[in-house]
Short mmCIF file of C-alpha atoms in Angstrom, two decimals:
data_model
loop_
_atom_site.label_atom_id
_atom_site.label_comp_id
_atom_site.label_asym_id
_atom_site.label_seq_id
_atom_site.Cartn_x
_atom_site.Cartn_y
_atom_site.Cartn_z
CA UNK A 1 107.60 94.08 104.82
CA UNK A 2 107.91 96.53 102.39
CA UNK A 3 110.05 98.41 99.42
CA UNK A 4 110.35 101.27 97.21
CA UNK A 5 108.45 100.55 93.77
CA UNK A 6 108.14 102.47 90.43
CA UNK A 7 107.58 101.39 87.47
CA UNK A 8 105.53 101.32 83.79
CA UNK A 9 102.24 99.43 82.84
CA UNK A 10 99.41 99.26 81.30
CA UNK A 11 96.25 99.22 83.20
CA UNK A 12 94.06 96.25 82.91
CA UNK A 13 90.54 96.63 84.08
CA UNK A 14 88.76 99.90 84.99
CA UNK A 15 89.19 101.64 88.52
CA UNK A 16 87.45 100.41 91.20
CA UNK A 17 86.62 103.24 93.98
CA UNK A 18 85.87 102.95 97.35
CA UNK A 19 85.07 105.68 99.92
CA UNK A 20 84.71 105.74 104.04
CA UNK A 21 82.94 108.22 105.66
CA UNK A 22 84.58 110.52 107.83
CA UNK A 23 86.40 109.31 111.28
CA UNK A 24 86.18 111.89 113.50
CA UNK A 25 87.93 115.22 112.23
CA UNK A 26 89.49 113.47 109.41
CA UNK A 27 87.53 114.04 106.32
CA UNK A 28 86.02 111.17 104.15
CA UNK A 29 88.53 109.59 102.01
CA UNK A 30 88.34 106.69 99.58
CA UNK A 31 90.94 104.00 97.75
CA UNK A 32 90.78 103.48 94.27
CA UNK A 33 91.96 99.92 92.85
CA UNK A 34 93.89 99.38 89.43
CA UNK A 35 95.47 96.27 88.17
CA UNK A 36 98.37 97.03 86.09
CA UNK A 37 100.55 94.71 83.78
CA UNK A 38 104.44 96.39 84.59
CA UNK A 39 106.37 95.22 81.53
CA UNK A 40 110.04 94.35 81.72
CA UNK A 41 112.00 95.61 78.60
CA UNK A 42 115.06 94.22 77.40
CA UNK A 43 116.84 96.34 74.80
CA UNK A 44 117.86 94.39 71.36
CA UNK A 45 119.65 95.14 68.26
CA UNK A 46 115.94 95.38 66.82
CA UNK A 47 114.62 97.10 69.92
CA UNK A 48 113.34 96.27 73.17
CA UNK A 49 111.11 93.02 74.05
CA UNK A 50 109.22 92.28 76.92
CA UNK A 51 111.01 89.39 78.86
CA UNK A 52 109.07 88.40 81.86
CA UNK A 53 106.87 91.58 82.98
CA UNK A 54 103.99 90.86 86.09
CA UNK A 55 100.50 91.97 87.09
CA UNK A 56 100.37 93.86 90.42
CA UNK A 57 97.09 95.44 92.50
CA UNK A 58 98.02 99.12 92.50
CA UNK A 59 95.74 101.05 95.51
CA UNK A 60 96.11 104.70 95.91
CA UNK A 61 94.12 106.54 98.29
CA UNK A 62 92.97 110.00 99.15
CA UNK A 63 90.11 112.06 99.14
CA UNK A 64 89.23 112.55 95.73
CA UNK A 65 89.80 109.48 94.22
CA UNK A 66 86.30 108.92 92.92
CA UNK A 67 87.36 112.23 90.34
CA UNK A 68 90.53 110.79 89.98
CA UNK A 69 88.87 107.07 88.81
CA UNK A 70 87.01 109.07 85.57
CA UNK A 71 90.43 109.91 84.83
CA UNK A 72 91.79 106.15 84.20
CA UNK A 73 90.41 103.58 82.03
CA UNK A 74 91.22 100.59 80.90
CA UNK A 75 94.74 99.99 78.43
CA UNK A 76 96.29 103.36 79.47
CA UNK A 77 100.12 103.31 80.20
CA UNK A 78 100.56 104.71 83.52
CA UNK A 79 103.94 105.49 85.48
CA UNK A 80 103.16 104.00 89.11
CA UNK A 81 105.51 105.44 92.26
CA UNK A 82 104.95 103.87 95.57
CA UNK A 83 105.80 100.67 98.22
CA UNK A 84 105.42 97.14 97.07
CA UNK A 85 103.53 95.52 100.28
CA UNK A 86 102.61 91.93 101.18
CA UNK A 87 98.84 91.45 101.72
CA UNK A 88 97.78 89.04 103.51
CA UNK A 89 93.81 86.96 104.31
CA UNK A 90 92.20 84.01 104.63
CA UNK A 91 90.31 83.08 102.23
CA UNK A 92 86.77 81.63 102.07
CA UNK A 93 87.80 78.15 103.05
CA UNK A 94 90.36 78.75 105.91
CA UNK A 95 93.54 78.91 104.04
CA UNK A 96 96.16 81.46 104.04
CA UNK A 97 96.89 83.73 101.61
CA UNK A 98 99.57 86.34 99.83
CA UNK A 99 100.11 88.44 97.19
CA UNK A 100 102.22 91.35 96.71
CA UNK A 101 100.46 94.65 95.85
CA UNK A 102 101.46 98.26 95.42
CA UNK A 103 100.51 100.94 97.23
CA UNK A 104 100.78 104.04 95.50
CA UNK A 105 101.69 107.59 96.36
CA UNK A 106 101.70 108.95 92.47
CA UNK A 107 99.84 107.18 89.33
CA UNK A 108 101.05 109.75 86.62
CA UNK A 109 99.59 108.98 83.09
CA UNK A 110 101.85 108.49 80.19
CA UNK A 111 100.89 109.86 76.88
CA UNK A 112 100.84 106.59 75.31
CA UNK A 113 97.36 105.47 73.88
CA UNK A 114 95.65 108.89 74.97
CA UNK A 115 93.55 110.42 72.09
CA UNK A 116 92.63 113.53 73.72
CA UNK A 117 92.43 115.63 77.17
CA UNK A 118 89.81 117.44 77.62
CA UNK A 119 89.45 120.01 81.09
CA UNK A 120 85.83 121.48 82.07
CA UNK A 121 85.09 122.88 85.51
CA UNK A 122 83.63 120.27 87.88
CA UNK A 123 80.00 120.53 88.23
CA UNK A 124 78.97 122.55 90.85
CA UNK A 125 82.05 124.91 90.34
CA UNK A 126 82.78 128.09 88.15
CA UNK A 127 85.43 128.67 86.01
CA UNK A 128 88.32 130.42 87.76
CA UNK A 129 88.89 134.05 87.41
CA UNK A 130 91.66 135.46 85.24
CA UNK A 131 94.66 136.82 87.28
CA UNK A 132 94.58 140.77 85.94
CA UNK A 133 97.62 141.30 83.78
CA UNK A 134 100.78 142.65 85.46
CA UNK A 135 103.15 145.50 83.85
CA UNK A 136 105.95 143.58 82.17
CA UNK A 137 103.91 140.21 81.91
CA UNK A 138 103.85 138.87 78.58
CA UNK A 139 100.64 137.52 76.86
CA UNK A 140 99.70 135.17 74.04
CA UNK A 141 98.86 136.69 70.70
CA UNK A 142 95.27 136.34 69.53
CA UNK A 143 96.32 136.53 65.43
CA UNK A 144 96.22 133.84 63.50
CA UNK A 145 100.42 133.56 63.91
CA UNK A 146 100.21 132.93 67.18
CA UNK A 147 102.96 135.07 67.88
CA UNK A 148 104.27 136.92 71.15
CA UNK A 149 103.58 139.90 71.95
CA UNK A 150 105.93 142.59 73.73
CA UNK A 151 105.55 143.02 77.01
CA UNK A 152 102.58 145.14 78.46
CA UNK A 153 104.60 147.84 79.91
CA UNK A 154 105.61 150.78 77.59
CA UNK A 155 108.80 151.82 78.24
CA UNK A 156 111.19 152.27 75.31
CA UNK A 157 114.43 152.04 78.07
CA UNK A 158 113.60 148.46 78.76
CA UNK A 159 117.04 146.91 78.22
CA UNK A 160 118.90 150.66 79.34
#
């Protein structure tokens, strides 16, 4: 049994990350593990309260999920797209059990409670090449304005 699921949370604990070698000609891939708080707002005349939100196991998986995992930490509002599936077990004593988790296809994060983003090359790897400039491609000003410049070509008929 399962259903379409999005929705808005917080996440709760740091990633957990999991990876399986390779099967075969597939190449390793791993799941990473979030539990998020989804909120329920209720819009009010003095804005909206939460009214009754839930914590669900989120699991995403792919190949690069142990980069992915430096990328989430704890308290950071994430938008979570996937299918809301019932897991089932025993547990250590015999007895059945259930919970509902998510399995996602997207985790997007939400700007909410982000100081900063900062992008380096991954270690190992070089810093991509700049794409030569093309005739009529605009480029950013270096001056302190920040201003655009006109395009690189150098024809005066541009508009004739």
């Amino acid at each position: 049994m399962s259903t379409h699921f999005m929705g808005e949370g917080n996440i709760g604990s740091d990633p957990e990350v999991k990876m399986f070698s390779s099967n075969g000609n597939q190449p390793p891939r791993g799941v990473m593990r979030l539990n998020v708080r989804f909120d329920n707002p209720v819009p009010t005349d003095t804005g909206n309260v939460d009214k009754g939100g839930f914590w669900a196991n989120v699991e995403i998986w792919h190949r690069d999920v142990e980069q992915w995992a430096q990328l989430y930490q704890k308290g950071m509002r994430v938008m979570v797209s996937g299918r809301m599936v019932l897991d089932e077990w025993q547990d250590n004593e015999g007895n059945s059990r259930s919970q509902f988790k998510v399995q996602a296809v997207r985790i997007g994060i939400l700007p909410f409670r982000v100081a900063q983003v900062v992008l380096e090359p991954a270690q190992g790897q070089q810093t991509p090449r700049q794409p030569p400039s093309q005739q009529g491609a605009y480029s950013k000003s270096a001056g302190p304005d920040g201003e655009w410049d006109n395009p690189v070509s150098t024809d005066s008929d541009s508009l004739g």
